[in-house]
Short mmCIF file of C-alpha atoms in Angstrom, two decimals:
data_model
loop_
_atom_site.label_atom_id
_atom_site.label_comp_id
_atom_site.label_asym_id
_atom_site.label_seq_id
_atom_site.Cartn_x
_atom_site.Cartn_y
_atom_site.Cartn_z
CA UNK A 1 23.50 -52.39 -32.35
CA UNK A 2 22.58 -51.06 -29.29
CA UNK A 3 19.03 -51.12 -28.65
CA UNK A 4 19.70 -47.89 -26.66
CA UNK A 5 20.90 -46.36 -30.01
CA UNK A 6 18.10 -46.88 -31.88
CA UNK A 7 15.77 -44.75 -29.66
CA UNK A 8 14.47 -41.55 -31.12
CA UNK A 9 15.54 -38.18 -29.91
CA UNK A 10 12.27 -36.13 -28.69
CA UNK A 11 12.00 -33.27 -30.02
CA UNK A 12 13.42 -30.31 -27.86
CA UNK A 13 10.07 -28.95 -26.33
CA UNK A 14 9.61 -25.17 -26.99
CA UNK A 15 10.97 -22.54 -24.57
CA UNK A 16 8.10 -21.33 -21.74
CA UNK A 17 7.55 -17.88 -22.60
CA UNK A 18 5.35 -15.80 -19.90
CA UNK A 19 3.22 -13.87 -21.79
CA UNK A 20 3.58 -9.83 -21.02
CA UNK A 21 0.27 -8.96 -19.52
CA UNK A 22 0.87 -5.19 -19.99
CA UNK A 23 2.19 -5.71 -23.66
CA UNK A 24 2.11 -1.92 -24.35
CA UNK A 25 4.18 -0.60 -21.22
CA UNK A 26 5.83 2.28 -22.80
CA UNK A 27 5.69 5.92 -22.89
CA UNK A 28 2.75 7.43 -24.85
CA UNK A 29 3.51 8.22 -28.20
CA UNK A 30 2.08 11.94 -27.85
CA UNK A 31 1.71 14.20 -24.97
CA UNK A 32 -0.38 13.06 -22.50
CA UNK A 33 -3.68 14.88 -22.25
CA UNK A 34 -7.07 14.28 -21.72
CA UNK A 35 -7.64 12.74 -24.79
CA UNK A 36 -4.60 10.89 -25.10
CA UNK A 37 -5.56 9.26 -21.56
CA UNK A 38 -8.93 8.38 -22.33
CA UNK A 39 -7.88 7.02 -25.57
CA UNK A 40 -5.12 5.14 -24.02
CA UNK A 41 -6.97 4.16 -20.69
CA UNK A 42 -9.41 1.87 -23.17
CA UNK A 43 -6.58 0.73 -26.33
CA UNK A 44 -3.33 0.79 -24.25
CA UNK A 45 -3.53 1.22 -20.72
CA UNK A 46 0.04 -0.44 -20.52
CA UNK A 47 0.96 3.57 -21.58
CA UNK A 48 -0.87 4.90 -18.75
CA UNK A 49 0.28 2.70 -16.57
CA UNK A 50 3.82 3.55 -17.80
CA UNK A 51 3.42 7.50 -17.81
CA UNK A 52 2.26 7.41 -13.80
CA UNK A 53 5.25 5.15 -12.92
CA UNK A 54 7.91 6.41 -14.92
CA UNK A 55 6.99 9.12 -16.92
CA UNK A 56 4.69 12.13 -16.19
CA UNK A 57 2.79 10.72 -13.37
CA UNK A 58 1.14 13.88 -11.60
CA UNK A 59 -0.25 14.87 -15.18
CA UNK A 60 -1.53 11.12 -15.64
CA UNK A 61 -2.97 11.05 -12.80
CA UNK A 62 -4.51 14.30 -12.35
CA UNK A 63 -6.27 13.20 -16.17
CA UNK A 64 -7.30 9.75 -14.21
CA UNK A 65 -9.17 11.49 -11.35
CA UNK A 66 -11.07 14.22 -13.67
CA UNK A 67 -12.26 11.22 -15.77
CA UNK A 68 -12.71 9.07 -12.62
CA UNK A 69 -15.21 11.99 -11.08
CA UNK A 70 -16.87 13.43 -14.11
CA UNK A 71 -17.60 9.74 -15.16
CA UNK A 72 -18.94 8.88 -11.09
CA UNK A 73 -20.66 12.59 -11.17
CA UNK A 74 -22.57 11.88 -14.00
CA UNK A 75 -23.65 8.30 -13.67
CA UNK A 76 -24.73 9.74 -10.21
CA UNK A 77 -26.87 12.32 -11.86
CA UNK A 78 -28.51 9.22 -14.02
CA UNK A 79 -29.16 7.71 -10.83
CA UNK A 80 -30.50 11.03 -9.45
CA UNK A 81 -32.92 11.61 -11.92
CA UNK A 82 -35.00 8.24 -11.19
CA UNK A 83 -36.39 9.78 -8.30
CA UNK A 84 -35.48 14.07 -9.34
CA UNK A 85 -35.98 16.28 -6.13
CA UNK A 86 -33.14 16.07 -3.80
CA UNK A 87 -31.35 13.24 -5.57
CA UNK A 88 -30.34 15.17 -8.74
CA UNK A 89 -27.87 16.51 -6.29
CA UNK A 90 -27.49 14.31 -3.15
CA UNK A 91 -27.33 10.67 -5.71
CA UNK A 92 -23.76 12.32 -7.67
CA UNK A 93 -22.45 13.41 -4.50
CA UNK A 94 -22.70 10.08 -2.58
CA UNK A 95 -21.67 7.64 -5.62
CA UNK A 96 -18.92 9.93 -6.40
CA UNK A 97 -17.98 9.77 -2.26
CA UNK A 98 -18.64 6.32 -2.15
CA UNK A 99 -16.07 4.70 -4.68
CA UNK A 100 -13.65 7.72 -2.96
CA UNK A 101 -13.93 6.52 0.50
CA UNK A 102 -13.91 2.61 -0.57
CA UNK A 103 -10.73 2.91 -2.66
CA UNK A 104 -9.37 5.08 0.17
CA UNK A 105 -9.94 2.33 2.39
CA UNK A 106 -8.94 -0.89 0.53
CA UNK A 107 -5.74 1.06 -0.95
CA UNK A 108 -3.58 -0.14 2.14
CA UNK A 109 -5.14 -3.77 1.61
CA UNK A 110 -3.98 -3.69 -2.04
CA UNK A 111 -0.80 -2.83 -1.36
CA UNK A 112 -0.30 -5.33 1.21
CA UNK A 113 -1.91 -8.15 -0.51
CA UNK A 114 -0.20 -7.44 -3.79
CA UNK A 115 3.22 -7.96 -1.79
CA UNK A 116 2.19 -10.87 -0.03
CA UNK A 117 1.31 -12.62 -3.66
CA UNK A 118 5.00 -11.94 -4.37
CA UNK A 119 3.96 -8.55 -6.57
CA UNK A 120 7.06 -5.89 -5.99
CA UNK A 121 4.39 -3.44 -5.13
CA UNK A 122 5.08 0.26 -3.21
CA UNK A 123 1.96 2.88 -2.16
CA UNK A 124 2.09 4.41 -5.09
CA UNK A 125 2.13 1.73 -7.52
CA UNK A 126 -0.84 0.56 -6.07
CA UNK A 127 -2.28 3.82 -5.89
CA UNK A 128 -1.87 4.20 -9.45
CA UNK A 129 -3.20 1.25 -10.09
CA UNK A 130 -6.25 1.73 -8.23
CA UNK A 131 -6.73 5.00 -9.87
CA UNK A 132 -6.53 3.46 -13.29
CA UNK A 133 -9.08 0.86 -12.50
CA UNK A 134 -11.58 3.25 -11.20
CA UNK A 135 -11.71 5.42 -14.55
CA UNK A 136 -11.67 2.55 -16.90
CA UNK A 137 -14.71 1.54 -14.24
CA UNK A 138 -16.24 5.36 -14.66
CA UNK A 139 -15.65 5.03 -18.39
CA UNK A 140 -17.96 2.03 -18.94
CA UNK A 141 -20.33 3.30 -16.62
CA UNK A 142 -20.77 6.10 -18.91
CA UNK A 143 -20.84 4.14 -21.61
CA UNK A 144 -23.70 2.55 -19.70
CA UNK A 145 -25.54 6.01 -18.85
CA UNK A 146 -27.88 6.21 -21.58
CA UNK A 147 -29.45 2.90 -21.35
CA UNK A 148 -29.62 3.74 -17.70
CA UNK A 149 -31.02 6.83 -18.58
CA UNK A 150 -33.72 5.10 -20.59
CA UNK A 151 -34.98 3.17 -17.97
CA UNK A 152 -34.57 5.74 -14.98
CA UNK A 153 -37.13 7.49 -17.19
CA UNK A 154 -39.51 4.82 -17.64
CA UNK A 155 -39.86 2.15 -14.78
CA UNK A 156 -41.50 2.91 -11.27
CA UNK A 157 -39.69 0.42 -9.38
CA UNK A 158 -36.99 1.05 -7.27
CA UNK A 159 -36.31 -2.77 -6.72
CA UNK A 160 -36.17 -3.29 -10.93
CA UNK A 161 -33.62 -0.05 -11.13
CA UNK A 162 -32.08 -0.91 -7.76
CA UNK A 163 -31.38 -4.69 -9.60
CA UNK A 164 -30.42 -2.84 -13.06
CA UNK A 165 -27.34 -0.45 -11.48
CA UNK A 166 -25.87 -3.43 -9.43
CA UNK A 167 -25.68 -5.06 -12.85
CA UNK A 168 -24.36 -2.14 -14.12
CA UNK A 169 -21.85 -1.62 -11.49
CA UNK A 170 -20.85 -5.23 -11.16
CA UNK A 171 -20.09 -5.36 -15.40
CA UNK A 172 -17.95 -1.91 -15.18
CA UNK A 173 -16.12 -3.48 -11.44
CA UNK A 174 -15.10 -6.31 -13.85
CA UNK A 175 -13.45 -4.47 -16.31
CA UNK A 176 -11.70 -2.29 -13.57
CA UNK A 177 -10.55 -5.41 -11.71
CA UNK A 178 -9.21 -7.30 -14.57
CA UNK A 179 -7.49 -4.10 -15.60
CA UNK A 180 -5.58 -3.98 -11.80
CA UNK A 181 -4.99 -7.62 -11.65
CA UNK A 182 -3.14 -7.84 -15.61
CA UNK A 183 -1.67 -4.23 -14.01
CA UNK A 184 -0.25 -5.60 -11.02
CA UNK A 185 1.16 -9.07 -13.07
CA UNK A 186 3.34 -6.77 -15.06
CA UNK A 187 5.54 -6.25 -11.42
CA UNK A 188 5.39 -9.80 -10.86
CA UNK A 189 3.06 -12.67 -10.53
CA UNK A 190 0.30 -13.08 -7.86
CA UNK A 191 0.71 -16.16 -6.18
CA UNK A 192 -1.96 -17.66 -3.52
CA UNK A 193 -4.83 -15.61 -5.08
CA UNK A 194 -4.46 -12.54 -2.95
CA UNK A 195 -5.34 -10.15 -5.37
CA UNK A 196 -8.74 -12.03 -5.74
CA UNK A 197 -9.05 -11.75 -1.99
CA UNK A 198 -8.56 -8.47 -2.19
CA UNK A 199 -10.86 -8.26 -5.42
CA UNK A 200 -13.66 -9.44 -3.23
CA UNK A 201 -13.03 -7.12 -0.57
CA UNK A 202 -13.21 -4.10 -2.54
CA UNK A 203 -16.48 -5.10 -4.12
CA UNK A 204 -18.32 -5.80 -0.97
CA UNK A 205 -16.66 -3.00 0.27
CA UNK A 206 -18.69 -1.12 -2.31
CA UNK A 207 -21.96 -3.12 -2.03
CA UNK A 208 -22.03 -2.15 1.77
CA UNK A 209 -20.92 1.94 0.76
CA UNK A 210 -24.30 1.81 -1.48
CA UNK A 211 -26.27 0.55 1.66
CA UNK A 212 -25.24 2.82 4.06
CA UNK A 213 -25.08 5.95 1.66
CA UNK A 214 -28.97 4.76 0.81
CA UNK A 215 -31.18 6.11 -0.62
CA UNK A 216 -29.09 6.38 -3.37
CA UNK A 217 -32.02 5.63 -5.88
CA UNK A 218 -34.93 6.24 -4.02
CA UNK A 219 -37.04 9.55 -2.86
CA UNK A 220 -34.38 11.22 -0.76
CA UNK A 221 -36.65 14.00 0.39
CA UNK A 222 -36.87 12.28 4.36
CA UNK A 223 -33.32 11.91 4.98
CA UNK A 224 -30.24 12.75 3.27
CA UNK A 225 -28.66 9.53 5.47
CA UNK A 226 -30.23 6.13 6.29
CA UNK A 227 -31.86 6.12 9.92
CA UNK A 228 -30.78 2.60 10.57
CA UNK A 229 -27.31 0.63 9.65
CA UNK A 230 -27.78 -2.19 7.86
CA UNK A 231 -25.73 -5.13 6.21
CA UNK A 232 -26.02 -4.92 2.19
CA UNK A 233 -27.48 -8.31 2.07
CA UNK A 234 -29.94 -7.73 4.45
CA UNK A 235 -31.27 -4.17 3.05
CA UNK A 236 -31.41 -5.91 -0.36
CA UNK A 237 -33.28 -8.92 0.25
CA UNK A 238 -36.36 -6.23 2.44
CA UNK A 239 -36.39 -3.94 -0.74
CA UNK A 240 -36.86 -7.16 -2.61
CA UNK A 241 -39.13 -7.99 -0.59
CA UNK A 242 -41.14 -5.31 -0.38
CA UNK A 243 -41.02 -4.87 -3.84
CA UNK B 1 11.51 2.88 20.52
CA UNK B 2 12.61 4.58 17.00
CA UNK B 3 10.94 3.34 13.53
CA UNK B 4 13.32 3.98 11.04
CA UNK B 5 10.56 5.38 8.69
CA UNK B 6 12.40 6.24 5.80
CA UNK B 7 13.22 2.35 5.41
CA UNK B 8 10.33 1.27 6.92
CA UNK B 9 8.60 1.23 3.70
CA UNK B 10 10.93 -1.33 1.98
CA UNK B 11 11.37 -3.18 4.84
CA UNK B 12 8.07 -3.37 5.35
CA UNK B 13 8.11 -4.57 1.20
CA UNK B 14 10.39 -7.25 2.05
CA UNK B 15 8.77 -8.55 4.80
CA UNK B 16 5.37 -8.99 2.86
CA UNK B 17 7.07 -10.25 0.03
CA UNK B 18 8.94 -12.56 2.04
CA UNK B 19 11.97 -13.89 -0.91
CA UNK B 20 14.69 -11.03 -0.07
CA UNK B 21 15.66 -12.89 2.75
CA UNK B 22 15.03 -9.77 5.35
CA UNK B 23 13.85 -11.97 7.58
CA UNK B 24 16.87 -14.52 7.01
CA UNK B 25 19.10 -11.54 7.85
CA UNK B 26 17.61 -10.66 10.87
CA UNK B 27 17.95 -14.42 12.37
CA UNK B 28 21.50 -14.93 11.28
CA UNK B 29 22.44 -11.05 12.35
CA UNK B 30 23.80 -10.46 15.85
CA UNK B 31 22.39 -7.16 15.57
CA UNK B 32 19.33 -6.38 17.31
CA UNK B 33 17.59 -3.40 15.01
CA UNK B 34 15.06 -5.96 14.01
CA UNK B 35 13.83 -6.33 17.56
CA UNK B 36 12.53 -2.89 17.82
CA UNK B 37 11.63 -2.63 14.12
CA UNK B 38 9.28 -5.63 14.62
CA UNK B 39 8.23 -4.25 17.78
CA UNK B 40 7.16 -1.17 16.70
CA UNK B 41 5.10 -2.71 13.28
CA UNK B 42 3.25 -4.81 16.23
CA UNK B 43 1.99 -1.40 17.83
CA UNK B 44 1.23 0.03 15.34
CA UNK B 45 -0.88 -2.43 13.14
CA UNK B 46 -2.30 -4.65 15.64
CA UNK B 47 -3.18 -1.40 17.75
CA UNK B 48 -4.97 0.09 14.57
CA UNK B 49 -6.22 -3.20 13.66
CA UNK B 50 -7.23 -3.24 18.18
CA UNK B 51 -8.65 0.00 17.48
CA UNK B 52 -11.53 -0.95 15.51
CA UNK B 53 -12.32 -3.99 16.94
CA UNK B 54 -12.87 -2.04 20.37
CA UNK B 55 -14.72 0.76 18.29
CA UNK B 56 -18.03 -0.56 17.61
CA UNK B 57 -18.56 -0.13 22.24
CA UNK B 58 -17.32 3.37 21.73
CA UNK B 59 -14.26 5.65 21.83
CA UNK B 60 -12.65 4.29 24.97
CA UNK B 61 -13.08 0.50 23.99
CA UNK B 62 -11.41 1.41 20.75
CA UNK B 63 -8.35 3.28 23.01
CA UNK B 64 -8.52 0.33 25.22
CA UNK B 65 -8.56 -2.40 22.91
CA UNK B 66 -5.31 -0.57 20.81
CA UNK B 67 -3.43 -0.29 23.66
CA UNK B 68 -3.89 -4.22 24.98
CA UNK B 69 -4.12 -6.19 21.42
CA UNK B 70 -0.24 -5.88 20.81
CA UNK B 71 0.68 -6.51 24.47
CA UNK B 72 -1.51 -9.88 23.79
CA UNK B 73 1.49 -10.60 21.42
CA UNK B 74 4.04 -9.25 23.32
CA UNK B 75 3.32 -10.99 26.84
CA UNK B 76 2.84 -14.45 25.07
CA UNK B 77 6.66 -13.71 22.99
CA UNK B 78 8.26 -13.05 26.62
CA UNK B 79 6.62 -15.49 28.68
CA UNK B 80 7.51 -18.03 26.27
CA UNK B 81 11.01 -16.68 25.13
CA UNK B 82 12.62 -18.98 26.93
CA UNK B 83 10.39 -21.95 25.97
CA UNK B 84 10.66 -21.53 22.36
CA UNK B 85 14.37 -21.02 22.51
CA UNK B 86 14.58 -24.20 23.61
CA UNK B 87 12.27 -26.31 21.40
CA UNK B 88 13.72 -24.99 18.17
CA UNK B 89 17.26 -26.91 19.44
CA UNK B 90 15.35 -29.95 20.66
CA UNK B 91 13.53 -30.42 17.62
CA UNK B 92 16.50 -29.66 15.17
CA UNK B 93 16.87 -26.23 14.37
CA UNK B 94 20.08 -24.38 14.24
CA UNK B 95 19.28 -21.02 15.73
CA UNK B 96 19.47 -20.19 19.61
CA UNK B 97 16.99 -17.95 21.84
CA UNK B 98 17.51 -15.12 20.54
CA UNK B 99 17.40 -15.76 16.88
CA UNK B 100 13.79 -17.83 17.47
CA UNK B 101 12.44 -14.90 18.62
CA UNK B 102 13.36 -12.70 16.02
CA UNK B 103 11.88 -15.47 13.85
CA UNK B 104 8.86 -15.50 15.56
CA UNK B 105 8.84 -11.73 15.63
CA UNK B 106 9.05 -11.46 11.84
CA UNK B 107 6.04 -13.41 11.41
CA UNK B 108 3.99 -11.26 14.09
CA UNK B 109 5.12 -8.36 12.40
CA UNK B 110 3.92 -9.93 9.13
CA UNK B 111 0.88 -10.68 11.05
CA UNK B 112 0.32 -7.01 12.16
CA UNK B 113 0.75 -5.39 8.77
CA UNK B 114 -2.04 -7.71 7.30
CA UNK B 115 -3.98 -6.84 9.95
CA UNK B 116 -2.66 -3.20 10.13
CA UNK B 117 -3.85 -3.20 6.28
CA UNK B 118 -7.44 -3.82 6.82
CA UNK B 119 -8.40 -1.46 9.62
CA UNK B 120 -9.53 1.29 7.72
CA UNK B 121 -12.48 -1.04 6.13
CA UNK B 122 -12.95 -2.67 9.81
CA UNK B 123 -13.39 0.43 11.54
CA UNK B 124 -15.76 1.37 8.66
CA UNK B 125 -17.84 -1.95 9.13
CA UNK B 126 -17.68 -0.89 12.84
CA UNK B 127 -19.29 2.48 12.31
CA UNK B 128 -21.79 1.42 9.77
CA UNK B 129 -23.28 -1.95 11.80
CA UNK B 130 -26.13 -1.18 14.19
CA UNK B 131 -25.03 0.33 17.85
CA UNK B 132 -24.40 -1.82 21.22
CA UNK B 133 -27.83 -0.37 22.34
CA UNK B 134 -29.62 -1.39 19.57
CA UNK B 135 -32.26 -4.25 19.33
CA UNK B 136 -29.95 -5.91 17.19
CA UNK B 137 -26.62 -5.01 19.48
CA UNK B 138 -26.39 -9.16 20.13
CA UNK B 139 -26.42 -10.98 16.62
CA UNK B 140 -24.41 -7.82 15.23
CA UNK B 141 -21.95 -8.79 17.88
CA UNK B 142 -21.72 -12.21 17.11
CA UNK B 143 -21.15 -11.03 13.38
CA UNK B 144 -18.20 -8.66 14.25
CA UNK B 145 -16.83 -11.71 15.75
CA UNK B 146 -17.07 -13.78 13.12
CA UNK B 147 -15.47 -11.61 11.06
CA UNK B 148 -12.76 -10.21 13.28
CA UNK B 149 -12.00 -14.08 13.74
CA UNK B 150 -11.55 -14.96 10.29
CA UNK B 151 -9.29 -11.90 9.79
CA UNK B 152 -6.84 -12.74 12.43
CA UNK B 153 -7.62 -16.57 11.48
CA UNK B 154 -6.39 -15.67 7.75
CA UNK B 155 -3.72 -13.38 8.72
CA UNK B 156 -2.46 -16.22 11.04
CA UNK B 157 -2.45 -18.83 8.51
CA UNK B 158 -0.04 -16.55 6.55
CA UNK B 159 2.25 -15.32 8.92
CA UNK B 160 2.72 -18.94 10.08
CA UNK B 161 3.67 -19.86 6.40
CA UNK B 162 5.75 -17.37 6.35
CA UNK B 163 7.42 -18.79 9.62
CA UNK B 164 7.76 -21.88 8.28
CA UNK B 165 9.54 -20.55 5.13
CA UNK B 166 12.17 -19.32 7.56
CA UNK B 167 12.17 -22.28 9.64
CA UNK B 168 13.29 -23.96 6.91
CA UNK B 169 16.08 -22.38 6.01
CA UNK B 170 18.02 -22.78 9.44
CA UNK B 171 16.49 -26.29 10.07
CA UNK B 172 18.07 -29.89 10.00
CA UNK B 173 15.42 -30.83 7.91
CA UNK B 174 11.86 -29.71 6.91
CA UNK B 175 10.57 -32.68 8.91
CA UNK B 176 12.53 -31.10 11.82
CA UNK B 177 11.06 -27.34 10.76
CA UNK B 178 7.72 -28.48 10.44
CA UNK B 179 7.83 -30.24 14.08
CA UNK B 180 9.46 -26.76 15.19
CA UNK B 181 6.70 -24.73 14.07
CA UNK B 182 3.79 -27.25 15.74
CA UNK B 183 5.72 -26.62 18.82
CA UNK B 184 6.30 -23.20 18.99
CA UNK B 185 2.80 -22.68 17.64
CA UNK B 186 1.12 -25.11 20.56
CA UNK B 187 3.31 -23.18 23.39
CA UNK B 188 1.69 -19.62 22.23
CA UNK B 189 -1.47 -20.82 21.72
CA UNK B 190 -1.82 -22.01 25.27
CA UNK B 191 -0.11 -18.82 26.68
CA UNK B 192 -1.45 -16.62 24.06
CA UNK B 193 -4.92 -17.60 24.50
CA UNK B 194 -4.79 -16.86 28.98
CA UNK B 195 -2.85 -14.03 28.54
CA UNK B 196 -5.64 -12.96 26.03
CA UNK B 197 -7.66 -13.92 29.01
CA UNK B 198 -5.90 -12.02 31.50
CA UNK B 199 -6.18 -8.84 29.10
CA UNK B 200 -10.04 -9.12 28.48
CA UNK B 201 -12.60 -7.26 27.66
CA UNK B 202 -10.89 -7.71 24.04
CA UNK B 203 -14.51 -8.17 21.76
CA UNK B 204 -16.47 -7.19 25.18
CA UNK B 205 -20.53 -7.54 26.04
CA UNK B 206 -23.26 -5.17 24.61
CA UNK B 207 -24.41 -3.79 27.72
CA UNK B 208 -21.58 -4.60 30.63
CA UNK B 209 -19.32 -2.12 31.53
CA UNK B 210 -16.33 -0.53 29.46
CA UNK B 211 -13.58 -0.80 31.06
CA UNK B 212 -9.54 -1.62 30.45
CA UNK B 213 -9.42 -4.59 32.75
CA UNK B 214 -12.28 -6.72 34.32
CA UNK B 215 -12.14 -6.47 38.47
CA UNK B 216 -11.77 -10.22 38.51
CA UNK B 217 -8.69 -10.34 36.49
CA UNK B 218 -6.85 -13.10 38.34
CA UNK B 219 -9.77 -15.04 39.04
CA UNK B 220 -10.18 -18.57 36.76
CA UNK B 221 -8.38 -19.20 33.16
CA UNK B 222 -9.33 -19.20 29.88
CA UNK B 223 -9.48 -23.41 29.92
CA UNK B 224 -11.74 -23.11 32.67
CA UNK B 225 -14.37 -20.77 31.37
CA UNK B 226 -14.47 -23.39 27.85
CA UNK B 227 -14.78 -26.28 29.88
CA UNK B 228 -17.45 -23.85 31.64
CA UNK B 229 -18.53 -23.38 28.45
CA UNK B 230 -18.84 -26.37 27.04
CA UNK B 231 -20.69 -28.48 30.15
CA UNK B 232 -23.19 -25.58 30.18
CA UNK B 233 -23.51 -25.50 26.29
CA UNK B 234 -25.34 -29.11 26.35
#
């Protein structure tokens, strides 16, 4: 017999399935209002996603930006009431026109990015995607309000909060990010690491907003505005400093 | 000079996604709607992207450096047309003068979009970093440098891979595609870079004058002031 013969057959390896990252992309099971969103912006946001692409996307959205600013609004006022005076106003006004203005302003890179990593991306898509990052972001944050809360009420130093809301914001950014990038797989996949590029613009795009919107956390009876521009870095390692 | 907006957008899409063969099109087409097309995404996101380079010296740097950015582009294309027509048939390509610079115009206009994409954050960075008459006007201009010159550095890197892509597909070989592109890239660097020269104040000087060319425009090259450069630097 033919020694060729006697060789085994390997077993037929198993077919490469690409796993959905948006399992749950499908209309929403009941109308979609504000509870339905928020319920399905943290269990399914696949259904979100799917009612501001293909279903009813000015409703969606419209539900996305309420939560988006209440949730910004009142993590501002938490912020606000560290120092009281001026900032229970001027603190929700500038972290609610900060994240506006910085997803205003990396919206064009996401787009472009997200098509250059092969995603089948258009201005809206990416609008909508930005848009459902920011109010899962805005939901954790609130989540996160009372134990800021706690400690705006009982530490003295600005550093220590200053430290305890980038922490804050960085955990919530996470969940916001992940949520765009598993978003954006679902039109195609990301090669090249763009949408990390991107990632990391948007974040120190943020980092610098809370430097030159400062004081955000601080006495803001002075000046409404900082005197002096500053890089992030730079501001943060004097407050440290001083501190 | 017409954009054809309502396609714009998916052309646009196509470009940056670079696998619907747009691009491919264009370079086997004898039509010459791509020319303008390409033309006009130059202006208008390398003159944005211009824009806020020039902003951080004021209003009229930022007019000035818009309008002269994509002509930077533009001059180097022409004055090399010819050149570049006729290094992609020495070195094995099967596309004439014409459809090498539609290639190389696709990748510029892939160029300007990146570009184009991030000028809203630079012209933020430009507002918020300290003013040219600040104490610290010099090492904030040496950062907007560094950035602006890993922008265009990454966008570069991109839009030449995206070149190369294309090369590909209408070369002898990828040996031959991949000698095409060093070529072509080596000719509009050296242009590029004088004509860049030529066109200065680009970044320009905290403190020297604004203005939309320098008075001495004709006088020395951009090799001469780095070998300037360089035997003062040591």
């Amino acid at each position: 017999m033919d020694k060729k013969d006697q060789t085994p057959e390997p077993p037929e390896l198993p077919e490469k399935t690409h796993e959905d990252p948006l399992k749950d992309y499908e209309a929403m099971e009941n109308s979609p209002d504000l509870a339905a969103t928020i319920d399905n912006l943290l269990k399914s946001p696949g259904r979100v996603l799917y009612e501001w692409q293909e279903g009813r996307g000015g409703l969606v959205g419209r539900h996305l930006g309420l939560i988006a600013a209440v949730a910004f609004l009142l993590f501002g006022l938490i912020l606000g009431l560290f120092s009281g005076g001026t900032q229970l106003w001027a603190a929700p006004v500038k972290v609610f026109g900060g994240i506006l203005v910085s997803a205003l302003i990396t919206l064009p890179s996401l787009y472009v990015f997200s098509c250059l990593g092969g995603i089948d991306m258009t201005l809206r898509k990416a609008g909508g995607l930005l848009l459902l990052g920011l109010a899962l972001v805005g939901m954790v944050l609130l989540g996160l309000c009372p134990v800021a809360w706690i400690f705006s009420q009982s530490t003295q130093s600005v550093g220590f909060m200053g430290f305890l809301v980038l922490l804050f914001w960085l955990v919530s950014l996470c969940f916001g990010v992940l949520l765009i990038f598993r978003s954006a797989r679902k039109f195609g996949t990301d090669r090249g690491g763009y949408l990390v590029l991107w990632a990391l613009i948007f974040v120190t795009v943020t980092m610098q907003m809370s430097t030159s919107l400062r004081p955000i956390i601080g006495p803001a009876e002075e000046t409404f505005l900082p005197q002096e521009k500053r890089f992030f870095l730079g501001h943060w390692f004097e407050v440290m400093g001083e501190e | 000079m017409i954009l054809p907006i309502r396609h714009s957008g998916k052309t646009w899409n196509g470009l940056l996604l670079g696998d619907r063969g747009i691009a491919d099109a264009w370079v086997e087409s004898r039509r010459l709607d791509s020319i303008p097309f390409c033309l006009a995404t130059i202006f208008l996101g390398v003159g944005l992207y211009g824009a806020s380079i020039g902003m951080w010296q004021g209003g009229w740097q930022a007019v000035f450096v818009a309008i002269k950015l994509p002509w930077v582009i533009v001059l180097t294309l022409a004055t090399n047309a010819l050149l570049n027509g006729l290094l992609a048939r020495l070195l094995g390509m099967d596309i004439g003068l014409r459809q090498t610079m539609v290639a190389l115009l696709s990748a510029f206009a892939v160029f300007s979009l990146i570009v184009g994409s991030l000028f809203p954050i630079t012209i933020g960075m430009a507002w918020d970093a300290p003013p040219p008459d600040s104490e610290k006007a010099g090492v904030t201009h040496r950062h907007l440098i560094l950035v602006h010159t890993a922008i265009i550095v990454a966008a570069g890197v991109v839009s030449t891979g995206r070149l190369l892509m294309l090369l590909k597909r209408f070369a002898q070989s990828d040996s031959a595609a991949a000698r095409c592109l060093f070529a072509l890239l080596a000719g509009n660097l050296f242009a590029g870079a004088q004509i860049g020269f030529l066109l200065r104040p680009i970044f320009g000087q905290p403190g020297l004058k604004i203005e939309f060319l320098r008075p001495d425009l004709f006088e020395g090259n951009f090799y001469e002031s780095v070998w300037w450069a360089l035997r003062h630097a040591f």
